[in-house]
Amino acid sequence: MIADALFYLFSVAAVVSGLFVVTRKNPVSSVLFLVVTFFSLSGLFVLLDAHFIAAVQVIVYAGAIMVLFLFVVMLLNLGHFEGEQTDFRGALGRFAAATVSVTLLALVARAVLGLEELGGQGVVAESLAGAPDPVGAALEARGPVGAVAGPLFDEYLIPFELTSLLLLVAIVGAIVLARRREP
Amino acid sequence: MSVPPEYLPLSLVVSATLFTIGVGGVLLRRNAIIIFLCIELMLNAVNLTFVAFARQLGVDGQVFVFFVMAVAAAEAAVGLAIIISVFRHYEMVDVERFDLLKW
């Protein structure tokens, strides 16, 4: 099946480029690899029936936020290192990062994959057992945009309006913080 | 075109892996911009979990992704403004050398 093949392709692309984000020395390549991760994730969103979210992911994340990051990297001229200069932490920091990452991954993998051993009572098993496919029904009834817009403007109307306030505060805060102070 | 519901655990594993990479990156790097990138990576990993669970538990998960994206945009704007402001003061963005509050 082509959907399964695409799912594996996008998963591998997301994880590999995510690794490159962390391991590249040059901040510009880190930002560009993060864009690749975001594109792969939006492909995964399409395969998981979240078409509108996938479009927003490309426009807002890969388009707007990453351009903002790239712009700041270039504004601060962080693109080049001289000689052995690096921003990786020392041996202790690397050990801590590796330990925390592996432990976290092991814990989550156990929670997700080890459900049969744990009695099969986890949220994944319950979710799969029910499986009424509410998103598919909403997509049938309202289309890809309407499926998200319906609840967004109905039961989540007040949080949605508060989001606009949050963005306004963020704009004002960003301007105040980044403004050049006159002596 | 979509994958069957049995892909939920696999989606969660991908999400967990991405989140772990983000955590490792925050601990590994000293460049404030890279740390921000890793935070964005973690936020997106959580979005993947929301979308994966939304298929069985209702469209509300996708609405939540919407709010996560709005908060991430606000956080990126303010955070980058702070980084620019700090850079003007110190001429670098190495988080180990911002030690004004250390004793």
CSV table of N, CA, C and O in Angstrom, one decimal, chain A residues 2-4 6-8 11 14-15 18 22 24-25 30 34 37-38 41 45 47-50 52-53 56-57 61 66 68-69 72-73 76 86-89 94 97 101 105 108 112 124 127-128 132-135 147-148 152 156 159-160 163 170 174 177-180, chain B residues 1-3 5 7-12 14 16-18 20-21 23-25 27-31 33-34 36-37 40-41 44 48 51 53-56 58-60 62-63 65-67 69-74 77-78 80-85 87-88 93 95-96:
chain,number,residue,atom,x,y,z
A,2,ILE,N,0.4,2.2,-0.8
A,2,ILE,CA,1.2,3.4,-0.9
A,2,ILE,C,1.2,4.3,0.4
A,2,ILE,O,2.2,4.9,0.7
A,3,ALA,N,0.0,4.3,1.1
A,3,ALA,CA,-0.1,5.0,2.3
A,3,ALA,C,0.9,4.5,3.3
A,3,ALA,O,1.6,5.3,4.0
A,4,ASP,N,1.0,3.2,3.5
A,4,ASP,CA,1.9,2.6,4.5
A,4,ASP,C,3.4,3.0,4.1
A,4,ASP,O,4.1,3.4,5.0
A,6,LEU,N,4.4,5.6,2.4
A,6,LEU,CA,4.6,7.0,2.7
A,6,LEU,C,4.7,7.3,4.2
A,6,LEU,O,5.5,8.1,4.6
A,7,PHE,N,4.0,6.5,5.0
A,7,PHE,CA,4.1,6.7,6.5
A,7,PHE,C,5.5,6.4,6.9
A,7,PHE,O,6.1,7.2,7.7
A,8,TYR,N,6.0,5.3,6.5
A,8,TYR,CA,7.4,4.9,6.9
A,8,TYR,C,8.4,5.9,6.4
A,8,TYR,O,9.3,6.3,7.1
A,11,SER,N,8.1,9.1,8.4
A,11,SER,CA,8.6,8.9,9.8
A,11,SER,C,10.1,8.9,9.8
A,11,SER,O,10.7,9.6,10.7
A,14,ALA,N,11.5,12.4,9.2
A,14,ALA,CA,11.3,13.3,10.3
A,14,ALA,C,12.4,13.0,11.4
A,14,ALA,O,13.0,13.9,11.9
A,15,VAL,N,12.6,11.7,11.7
A,15,VAL,CA,13.5,11.4,12.8
A,15,VAL,C,15.0,11.7,12.3
A,15,VAL,O,15.7,12.3,13.1
A,18,GLY,N,15.5,15.3,12.2
A,18,GLY,CA,15.5,15.8,13.6
A,18,GLY,C,16.9,15.5,14.3
A,18,GLY,O,17.4,16.4,15.0
A,22,VAL,N,20.0,18.4,15.7
A,22,VAL,CA,20.8,18.5,16.9
A,22,VAL,C,22.3,18.4,16.7
A,22,VAL,O,23.1,19.0,17.4
A,24,ARG,N,24.1,19.1,13.7
A,24,ARG,CA,24.8,20.0,12.8
A,24,ARG,C,25.5,21.1,13.6
A,24,ARG,O,24.9,21.6,14.5
A,25,LYS,N,26.7,21.5,13.1
A,25,LYS,CA,27.4,22.6,13.8
A,25,LYS,C,26.9,23.9,13.4
A,25,LYS,O,26.8,24.8,14.2
A,30,SER,N,20.9,23.6,10.8
A,30,SER,CA,20.0,23.1,11.7
A,30,SER,C,18.6,23.6,11.4
A,30,SER,O,17.6,22.8,11.4
A,34,LEU,N,15.3,21.4,10.3
A,34,LEU,CA,14.0,21.5,11.0
A,34,LEU,C,12.9,21.7,10.1
A,34,LEU,O,11.8,21.2,10.3
A,37,THR,N,12.0,18.4,8.8
A,37,THR,CA,11.2,17.7,9.8
A,37,THR,C,9.8,18.1,9.8
A,37,THR,O,8.9,17.3,9.8
A,38,PHE,N,9.6,19.4,9.7
A,38,PHE,CA,8.2,19.9,9.7
A,38,PHE,C,7.4,19.5,8.5
A,38,PHE,O,6.2,19.2,8.6
A,41,LEU,N,6.5,15.9,9.0
A,41,LEU,CA,5.4,15.8,10.0
A,41,LEU,C,4.1,16.2,9.3
A,41,LEU,O,3.1,15.6,9.6
A,45,PHE,N,0.7,14.1,9.2
A,45,PHE,CA,-0.6,14.6,9.5
A,45,PHE,C,-1.7,14.3,8.5
A,45,PHE,O,-2.8,14.0,8.8
A,47,LEU,N,-1.6,11.7,6.4
A,47,LEU,CA,-1.9,10.3,6.5
A,47,LEU,C,-2.7,10.0,7.7
A,47,LEU,O,-3.3,8.9,7.8
A,48,LEU,N,-2.7,10.8,8.8
A,48,LEU,CA,-3.5,10.6,10.0
A,48,LEU,C,-4.8,11.4,9.9
A,48,LEU,O,-5.4,11.7,11.0
A,49,ASP,N,-5.3,11.8,8.7
A,49,ASP,CA,-6.6,12.4,8.5
A,49,ASP,C,-6.7,13.8,9.1
A,49,ASP,O,-7.7,14.3,9.5
A,50,ALA,N,-5.5,14.5,9.2
A,50,ALA,CA,-5.6,15.9,9.7
A,50,ALA,C,-5.1,16.8,8.6
A,50,ALA,O,-4.0,17.4,8.6
A,52,PHE,N,-6.3,19.8,7.4
A,52,PHE,CA,-6.2,21.2,7.6
A,52,PHE,C,-4.9,21.5,8.5
A,52,PHE,O,-4.2,22.5,8.2
A,53,ILE,N,-4.7,20.7,9.5
A,53,ILE,CA,-3.6,20.9,10.4
A,53,ILE,C,-2.3,20.8,9.6
A,53,ILE,O,-1.3,21.5,9.8
A,56,VAL,N,-1.8,24.0,7.8
A,56,VAL,CA,-1.4,25.1,8.7
A,56,VAL,C,0.1,24.8,9.1
A,56,VAL,O,0.9,25.8,9.3
A,57,GLN,N,0.4,23.6,9.3
A,57,GLN,CA,1.8,23.2,9.7
A,57,GLN,C,2.8,23.8,8.6
A,57,GLN,O,3.8,24.4,9.0
A,61,TYR,N,4.3,26.9,10.4
A,61,TYR,CA,5.6,26.5,11.0
A,61,TYR,C,6.7,26.6,9.9
A,61,TYR,O,7.7,27.4,10.1
A,66,MET,N,9.9,29.4,10.9
A,66,MET,CA,11.3,29.0,10.5
A,66,MET,C,11.9,30.2,9.8
A,66,MET,O,13.2,30.4,9.9
A,68,LEU,N,11.4,33.2,10.5
A,68,LEU,CA,11.8,34.1,11.7
A,68,LEU,C,13.1,33.6,12.3
A,68,LEU,O,14.0,34.4,12.5
A,69,PHE,N,13.2,32.3,12.5
A,69,PHE,CA,14.5,31.8,13.0
A,69,PHE,C,15.6,32.0,12.1
A,69,PHE,O,16.7,32.5,12.6
A,72,VAL,N,16.8,35.5,12.2
A,72,VAL,CA,17.5,35.9,13.4
A,72,VAL,C,18.9,35.3,13.4
A,72,VAL,O,19.9,36.0,13.7
A,73,VAL,N,19.1,34.1,12.9
A,73,VAL,CA,20.4,33.5,12.7
A,73,VAL,C,21.3,34.4,11.8
A,73,VAL,O,22.5,34.6,12.1
A,76,LEU,N,22.1,37.8,13.5
A,76,LEU,CA,23.2,37.8,14.5
A,76,LEU,C,24.5,37.2,13.9
A,76,LEU,O,25.4,37.1,14.6
A,86,THR,N,33.1,25.3,18.9
A,86,THR,CA,31.9,24.6,18.8
A,86,THR,C,31.0,24.9,19.9
A,86,THR,O,31.4,25.4,20.9
A,87,ASP,N,29.7,24.7,19.7
A,87,ASP,CA,28.7,25.0,20.8
A,87,ASP,C,28.2,23.7,21.4
A,87,ASP,O,27.2,23.8,22.1
A,88,PHE,N,28.8,22.6,21.2
A,88,PHE,CA,28.4,21.4,22.0
A,88,PHE,C,29.0,21.4,23.4
A,88,PHE,O,30.1,22.0,23.6
A,89,ARG,N,28.3,20.8,24.3
A,89,ARG,CA,28.8,20.8,25.7
A,89,ARG,C,29.9,19.8,25.8
A,89,ARG,O,30.1,19.0,24.9
A,94,ARG,N,27.4,15.8,27.4
A,94,ARG,CA,27.1,14.8,26.5
A,94,ARG,C,26.5,13.6,27.1
A,94,ARG,O,25.6,13.0,26.7
A,97,ALA,N,23.1,14.3,28.4
A,97,ALA,CA,22.1,14.3,27.3
A,97,ALA,C,21.8,12.9,26.9
A,97,ALA,O,20.6,12.5,26.7
A,101,SER,N,18.1,11.1,27.4
A,101,SER,CA,17.4,10.8,26.1
A,101,SER,C,17.0,9.3,26.1
A,101,SER,O,15.9,8.9,25.8
A,105,LEU,N,13.3,7.7,26.2
A,105,LEU,CA,12.8,6.9,25.1
A,105,LEU,C,12.4,5.5,25.5
A,105,LEU,O,11.4,5.0,25.1
A,108,VAL,N,9.0,5.7,27.4
A,108,VAL,CA,7.9,6.0,26.5
A,108,VAL,C,7.6,4.7,25.7
A,108,VAL,O,6.5,4.3,25.5
A,112,VAL,N,4.2,2.6,25.4
A,112,VAL,CA,3.4,2.5,24.2
A,112,VAL,C,3.4,1.1,23.7
A,112,VAL,O,2.3,0.6,23.3
A,124,VAL,N,-3.8,3.5,24.8
A,124,VAL,CA,-3.7,3.1,23.4
A,124,VAL,C,-4.6,2.0,23.1
A,124,VAL,O,-5.4,2.0,22.1
A,127,SER,N,-8.2,3.1,23.2
A,127,SER,CA,-8.5,3.9,22.0
A,127,SER,C,-8.7,3.1,20.8
A,127,SER,O,-9.6,3.3,20.0
A,128,LEU,N,-7.8,2.1,20.6
A,128,LEU,CA,-8.0,1.2,19.4
A,128,LEU,C,-9.2,0.3,19.5
A,128,LEU,O,-9.8,0.0,18.5
A,132,PRO,N,-14.2,4.3,16.8
A,132,PRO,CA,-15.3,4.6,16.0
A,132,PRO,C,-15.0,5.6,14.9
A,132,PRO,O,-15.9,5.9,14.1
A,133,ASP,N,-13.8,6.0,14.7
A,133,ASP,CA,-13.3,6.9,13.7
A,133,ASP,C,-14.1,8.2,13.6
A,133,ASP,O,-14.8,8.5,12.6
A,134,PRO,N,-14.1,9.0,14.7
A,134,PRO,CA,-14.9,10.3,14.7
A,134,PRO,C,-14.3,11.3,13.7
A,134,PRO,O,-15.1,12.1,13.1
A,135,VAL,N,-13.0,11.3,13.4
A,135,VAL,CA,-12.4,12.2,12.5
A,135,VAL,C,-12.9,11.9,11.1
A,135,VAL,O,-13.2,12.8,10.3
A,147,ALA,N,-14.2,20.3,9.6
A,147,ALA,CA,-14.1,19.4,10.7
A,147,ALA,C,-13.4,20.0,11.9
A,147,ALA,O,-13.7,19.7,13.0
A,148,VAL,N,-12.4,20.9,11.6
A,148,VAL,CA,-11.6,21.6,12.7
A,148,VAL,C,-12.4,22.9,13.0
A,148,VAL,O,-12.4,23.2,14.2
A,152,LEU,N,-13.9,24.5,16.7
A,152,LEU,CA,-13.1,25.7,17.1
A,152,LEU,C,-13.9,26.9,17.3
A,152,LEU,O,-13.7,27.7,18.3
A,156,TYR,N,-14.9,25.7,21.5
A,156,TYR,CA,-13.6,26.3,21.9
A,156,TYR,C,-13.5,27.8,21.5
A,156,TYR,O,-12.5,28.3,21.2
A,159,PRO,N,-11.4,30.1,24.2
A,159,PRO,CA,-10.0,29.9,24.1
A,159,PRO,C,-9.4,30.5,22.8
A,159,PRO,O,-8.4,31.1,22.7
A,160,PHE,N,-10.2,30.4,21.7
A,160,PHE,CA,-9.8,30.9,20.4
A,160,PHE,C,-9.6,32.4,20.4
A,160,PHE,O,-8.6,33.0,20.0
A,163,THR,N,-6.6,33.4,22.3
A,163,THR,CA,-5.4,33.2,21.5
A,163,THR,C,-5.0,34.5,20.8
A,163,THR,O,-3.8,34.8,20.8
A,170,ALA,N,2.2,38.9,22.6
A,170,ALA,CA,3.5,38.5,22.1
A,170,ALA,C,4.1,39.5,21.2
A,170,ALA,O,5.3,39.8,21.2
A,174,ALA,N,7.5,41.3,22.0
A,174,ALA,CA,8.7,41.2,21.1
A,174,ALA,C,9.2,42.5,20.7
A,174,ALA,O,10.5,42.7,20.7
A,177,LEU,N,11.0,44.1,23.7
A,177,LEU,CA,12.3,43.5,24.1
A,177,LEU,C,13.4,43.7,23.0
A,177,LEU,O,14.5,43.9,23.4
A,178,ALA,N,13.0,43.7,21.7
A,178,ALA,CA,14.0,43.8,20.7
A,178,ALA,C,14.4,45.2,20.3
A,178,ALA,O,15.3,45.4,19.5
A,179,ARG,N,13.6,46.2,20.8
A,179,ARG,CA,13.8,47.6,20.4
A,179,ARG,C,15.2,48.0,20.8
A,179,ARG,O,15.7,47.7,21.9
A,180,ARG,N,15.8,48.8,20.0
A,180,ARG,CA,17.1,49.4,20.3
A,180,ARG,C,16.9,50.6,21.2
A,180,ARG,O,16.1,51.5,20.9
B,1,MET,N,-6.5,9.6,1.3
B,1,MET,CA,-5.5,8.6,1.6
B,1,MET,C,-5.0,8.7,3.0
B,1,MET,O,-4.6,9.7,3.5
B,2,SER,N,-5.2,7.6,3.7
B,2,SER,CA,-4.8,7.6,5.1
B,2,SER,C,-4.4,6.2,5.5
B,2,SER,O,-4.8,5.2,4.9
B,3,VAL,N,-3.7,6.1,6.7
B,3,VAL,CA,-3.2,4.8,7.2
B,3,VAL,C,-4.3,4.2,8.1
B,3,VAL,O,-5.1,5.0,8.7
B,5,PRO,N,-6.1,2.5,11.5
B,5,PRO,CA,-6.0,3.0,12.9
B,5,PRO,C,-4.9,2.2,13.7
B,5,PRO,O,-4.4,2.7,14.7
B,7,TYR,N,-2.0,2.1,13.1
B,7,TYR,CA,-0.7,2.8,13.1
B,7,TYR,C,-0.5,3.7,14.3
B,7,TYR,O,0.5,4.4,14.4
B,8,LEU,N,-1.5,3.7,15.2
B,8,LEU,CA,-1.4,4.6,16.4
B,8,LEU,C,-0.2,4.4,17.2
B,8,LEU,O,0.6,5.4,17.4
B,9,PRO,N,0.2,3.1,17.6
B,9,PRO,CA,1.4,2.9,18.4
B,9,PRO,C,2.6,3.4,17.6
B,9,PRO,O,3.5,4.0,18.2
B,10,LEU,N,2.7,3.2,16.3
B,10,LEU,CA,3.9,3.6,15.5
B,10,LEU,C,4.0,5.1,15.5
B,10,LEU,O,5.1,5.7,15.7
B,11,SER,N,2.8,5.8,15.4
B,11,SER,CA,2.9,7.2,15.4
B,11,SER,C,3.4,7.7,16.7
B,11,SER,O,4.2,8.7,16.8
B,12,LEU,N,2.9,7.1,17.8
B,12,LEU,CA,3.4,7.5,19.1
B,12,LEU,C,4.9,7.3,19.3
B,12,LEU,O,5.5,8.1,19.9
B,14,VAL,N,7.1,7.4,16.9
B,14,VAL,CA,7.8,8.4,16.1
B,14,VAL,C,7.8,9.7,16.9
B,14,VAL,O,8.8,10.4,17.1
B,16,ALA,N,7.5,10.1,20.2
B,16,ALA,CA,8.4,10.0,21.3
B,16,ALA,C,9.8,10.1,20.9
B,16,ALA,O,10.6,10.8,21.6
B,17,THR,N,10.2,9.5,19.8
B,17,THR,CA,11.6,9.7,19.3
B,17,THR,C,11.9,11.1,19.0
B,17,THR,O,13.0,11.6,19.4
B,18,LEU,N,11.0,11.8,18.4
B,18,LEU,CA,11.3,13.2,18.1
B,18,LEU,C,11.4,14.1,19.4
B,18,LEU,O,12.3,14.9,19.5
B,20,THR,N,12.3,13.0,22.3
B,20,THR,CA,13.6,12.6,22.9
B,20,THR,C,14.8,13.3,22.2
B,20,THR,O,15.7,13.8,22.9
B,21,ILE,N,14.7,13.4,20.9
B,21,ILE,CA,15.8,14.1,20.2
B,21,ILE,C,15.8,15.6,20.6
B,21,ILE,O,16.9,16.2,20.9
B,23,VAL,N,14.8,16.8,23.6
B,23,VAL,CA,15.3,16.9,24.9
B,23,VAL,C,16.8,16.8,24.9
B,23,VAL,O,17.5,17.5,25.6
B,24,GLY,N,17.3,15.8,24.2
B,24,GLY,CA,18.8,15.6,24.1
B,24,GLY,C,19.4,16.8,23.5
B,24,GLY,O,20.5,17.2,24.0
B,25,GLY,N,18.8,17.5,22.5
B,25,GLY,CA,19.4,18.7,21.9
B,25,GLY,C,19.5,19.8,22.9
B,25,GLY,O,20.5,20.5,22.9
B,27,LEU,N,19.9,19.6,26.0
B,27,LEU,CA,20.9,19.3,27.0
B,27,LEU,C,22.3,19.3,26.4
B,27,LEU,O,23.3,19.6,27.0
B,28,LEU,N,22.4,19.1,25.0
B,28,LEU,CA,23.6,18.9,24.4
B,28,LEU,C,24.2,20.2,23.9
B,28,LEU,O,25.4,20.4,24.0
B,29,ARG,N,23.4,21.2,23.5
B,29,ARG,CA,23.9,22.4,22.8
B,29,ARG,C,23.9,23.5,23.8
B,29,ARG,O,23.2,23.6,24.7
B,30,ARG,N,24.8,24.5,23.5
B,30,ARG,CA,24.9,25.7,24.3
B,30,ARG,C,24.4,26.9,23.5
B,30,ARG,O,24.2,28.0,24.1
B,31,ASN,N,24.2,26.8,22.2
B,31,ASN,CA,23.7,27.9,21.4
B,31,ASN,C,22.2,28.1,21.7
B,31,ASN,O,21.4,27.2,21.5
B,33,ILE,N,19.9,29.6,20.1
B,33,ILE,CA,19.0,29.4,19.0
B,33,ILE,C,18.7,28.0,18.7
B,33,ILE,O,17.6,27.6,18.5
B,34,ILE,N,19.8,27.1,18.9
B,34,ILE,CA,19.5,25.7,18.7
B,34,ILE,C,18.6,25.1,19.7
B,34,ILE,O,17.8,24.3,19.5
B,36,PHE,N,16.3,26.7,21.2
B,36,PHE,CA,14.9,27.1,20.7
B,36,PHE,C,14.4,26.2,19.7
B,36,PHE,O,13.2,25.7,19.7
B,37,LEU,N,15.3,25.8,18.7
B,37,LEU,CA,14.8,24.9,17.6
B,37,LEU,C,14.4,23.6,18.2
B,37,LEU,O,13.4,23.0,17.8
B,40,GLU,N,11.0,23.8,19.6
B,40,GLU,CA,10.0,23.7,18.6
B,40,GLU,C,9.8,22.2,18.2
B,40,GLU,O,8.7,21.8,17.9
B,41,LEU,N,10.9,21.5,18.1
B,41,LEU,CA,10.8,20.1,17.7
B,41,LEU,C,10.0,19.3,18.7
B,41,LEU,O,9.1,18.5,18.4
B,44,ASN,N,6.3,20.0,18.3
B,44,ASN,CA,5.8,19.3,17.1
B,44,ASN,C,5.6,17.8,17.4
B,44,ASN,O,4.6,17.2,16.9
B,48,LEU,N,2.1,15.7,17.0
B,48,LEU,CA,1.9,14.4,16.3
B,48,LEU,C,1.1,13.5,17.2
B,48,LEU,O,0.2,12.8,16.8
B,51,VAL,N,-2.6,14.5,17.1
B,51,VAL,CA,-3.2,14.2,15.9
B,51,VAL,C,-3.5,12.7,15.8
B,51,VAL,O,-4.5,12.2,15.4
B,53,PHE,N,-3.9,10.6,18.3
B,53,PHE,CA,-5.0,10.2,19.2
B,53,PHE,C,-6.4,10.7,18.7
B,53,PHE,O,-7.4,10.1,19.0
B,54,ALA,N,-6.3,11.9,18.0
B,54,ALA,CA,-7.6,12.5,17.6
B,54,ALA,C,-8.4,11.6,16.7
B,54,ALA,O,-9.6,11.6,16.7
B,55,ARG,N,-7.7,10.6,16.0
B,55,ARG,CA,-8.4,9.8,15.1
B,55,ARG,C,-9.4,8.9,15.8
B,55,ARG,O,-10.4,8.5,15.2
B,56,GLN,N,-9.1,8.5,17.0
B,56,GLN,CA,-10.0,7.6,17.7
B,56,GLN,C,-10.8,8.3,18.8
B,56,GLN,O,-11.9,7.9,19.1
B,58,GLY,N,-11.7,11.8,18.8
B,58,GLY,CA,-12.4,13.0,18.5
B,58,GLY,C,-11.6,14.1,17.9
B,58,GLY,O,-10.4,14.2,18.2
B,59,VAL,N,-12.3,15.0,17.2
B,59,VAL,CA,-11.6,16.1,16.5
B,59,VAL,C,-10.9,17.1,17.4
B,59,VAL,O,-10.1,17.9,17.0
B,60,ASP,N,-11.3,17.1,18.7
B,60,ASP,CA,-10.8,18.0,19.7
B,60,ASP,C,-9.3,18.0,19.7
B,60,ASP,O,-8.7,19.1,19.9
B,62,GLN,N,-7.3,17.8,17.2
B,62,GLN,CA,-6.8,18.6,16.1
B,62,GLN,C,-6.9,20.1,16.5
B,62,GLN,O,-6.1,20.9,16.2
B,63,VAL,N,-8.1,20.4,17.2
B,63,VAL,CA,-8.2,21.8,17.7
B,63,VAL,C,-7.1,22.2,18.6
B,63,VAL,O,-6.6,23.3,18.6
B,65,VAL,N,-4.1,21.0,18.7
B,65,VAL,CA,-2.9,21.3,17.9
B,65,VAL,C,-2.8,22.8,17.4
B,65,VAL,O,-1.8,23.4,17.4
B,66,PHE,N,-4.0,23.2,17.1
B,66,PHE,CA,-4.2,24.6,16.6
B,66,PHE,C,-3.7,25.6,17.7
B,66,PHE,O,-2.9,26.5,17.5
B,67,PHE,N,-4.1,25.3,19.0
B,67,PHE,CA,-3.7,26.2,20.1
B,67,PHE,C,-2.2,26.1,20.4
B,67,PHE,O,-1.5,27.0,20.7
B,69,MET,N,0.1,25.5,18.2
B,69,MET,CA,0.8,26.2,17.2
B,69,MET,C,0.8,27.7,17.5
B,69,MET,O,1.8,28.4,17.4
B,70,ALA,N,-0.4,28.2,18.0
B,70,ALA,CA,-0.5,29.6,18.3
B,70,ALA,C,0.5,30.0,19.5
B,70,ALA,O,1.2,31.0,19.4
B,71,VAL,N,0.5,29.1,20.5
B,71,VAL,CA,1.4,29.4,21.6
B,71,VAL,C,2.9,29.3,21.2
B,71,VAL,O,3.7,30.1,21.6
B,72,ALA,N,3.2,28.3,20.3
B,72,ALA,CA,4.5,28.2,19.8
B,72,ALA,C,5.0,29.4,19.0
B,72,ALA,O,6.1,29.9,19.1
B,73,ALA,N,4.0,30.0,18.2
B,73,ALA,CA,4.4,31.2,17.5
B,73,ALA,C,4.7,32.3,18.4
B,73,ALA,O,5.7,33.1,18.2
B,74,ALA,N,3.8,32.5,19.4
B,74,ALA,CA,4.1,33.6,20.4
B,74,ALA,C,5.4,33.4,21.1
B,74,ALA,O,6.2,34.3,21.3
B,77,ALA,N,8.3,34.2,18.9
B,77,ALA,CA,8.5,35.7,18.7
B,77,ALA,C,9.2,36.3,19.9
B,77,ALA,O,10.2,37.0,19.8
B,78,VAL,N,8.6,36.0,21.1
B,78,VAL,CA,9.2,36.6,22.4
B,78,VAL,C,10.6,36.1,22.6
B,78,VAL,O,11.5,36.8,23.0
B,80,LEU,N,12.9,34.9,20.5
B,80,LEU,CA,13.9,35.4,19.6
B,80,LEU,C,14.2,36.9,19.9
B,80,LEU,O,15.3,37.4,19.8
B,81,ALA,N,13.1,37.6,20.4
B,81,ALA,CA,13.4,39.0,20.8
B,81,ALA,C,14.3,39.0,22.0
B,81,ALA,O,15.2,39.9,22.1
B,82,ILE,N,14.1,38.1,23.0
B,82,ILE,CA,15.0,38.1,24.1
B,82,ILE,C,16.4,37.7,23.6
B,82,ILE,O,17.4,38.3,24.1
B,83,ILE,N,16.6,36.8,22.7
B,83,ILE,CA,17.9,36.4,22.2
B,83,ILE,C,18.6,37.6,21.6
B,83,ILE,O,19.8,37.9,21.8
B,84,ILE,N,17.8,38.3,20.7
B,84,ILE,CA,18.4,39.5,20.1
B,84,ILE,C,18.9,40.5,21.1
B,84,ILE,O,20.0,41.1,21.1
B,85,SER,N,18.0,40.7,22.1
B,85,SER,CA,18.3,41.7,23.2
B,85,SER,C,19.6,41.3,24.0
B,85,SER,O,20.5,42.1,24.3
B,87,PHE,N,21.9,39.3,22.8
B,87,PHE,CA,23.1,39.3,21.9
B,87,PHE,C,23.6,40.7,21.8
B,87,PHE,O,24.9,40.9,21.8
B,88,ARG,N,22.8,41.7,21.9
B,88,ARG,CA,23.2,43.1,21.8
B,88,ARG,C,24.1,43.4,23.0
B,88,ARG,O,25.1,44.2,23.0
B,93,VAL,N,25.5,34.2,21.9
B,93,VAL,CA,24.3,33.5,22.4
B,93,VAL,C,24.6,32.2,23.1
B,93,VAL,O,23.8,31.3,23.1
B,95,VAL,N,24.6,29.9,26.1
B,95,VAL,CA,23.8,30.0,27.4
B,95,VAL,C,24.7,29.7,28.6
B,95,VAL,O,24.3,30.1,29.7
B,96,GLU,N,25.9,29.1,28.4
B,96,GLU,CA,26.7,28.9,29.6
B,96,GLU,C,27.3,30.1,30.1
B,96,GLU,O,27.8,30.2,31.3
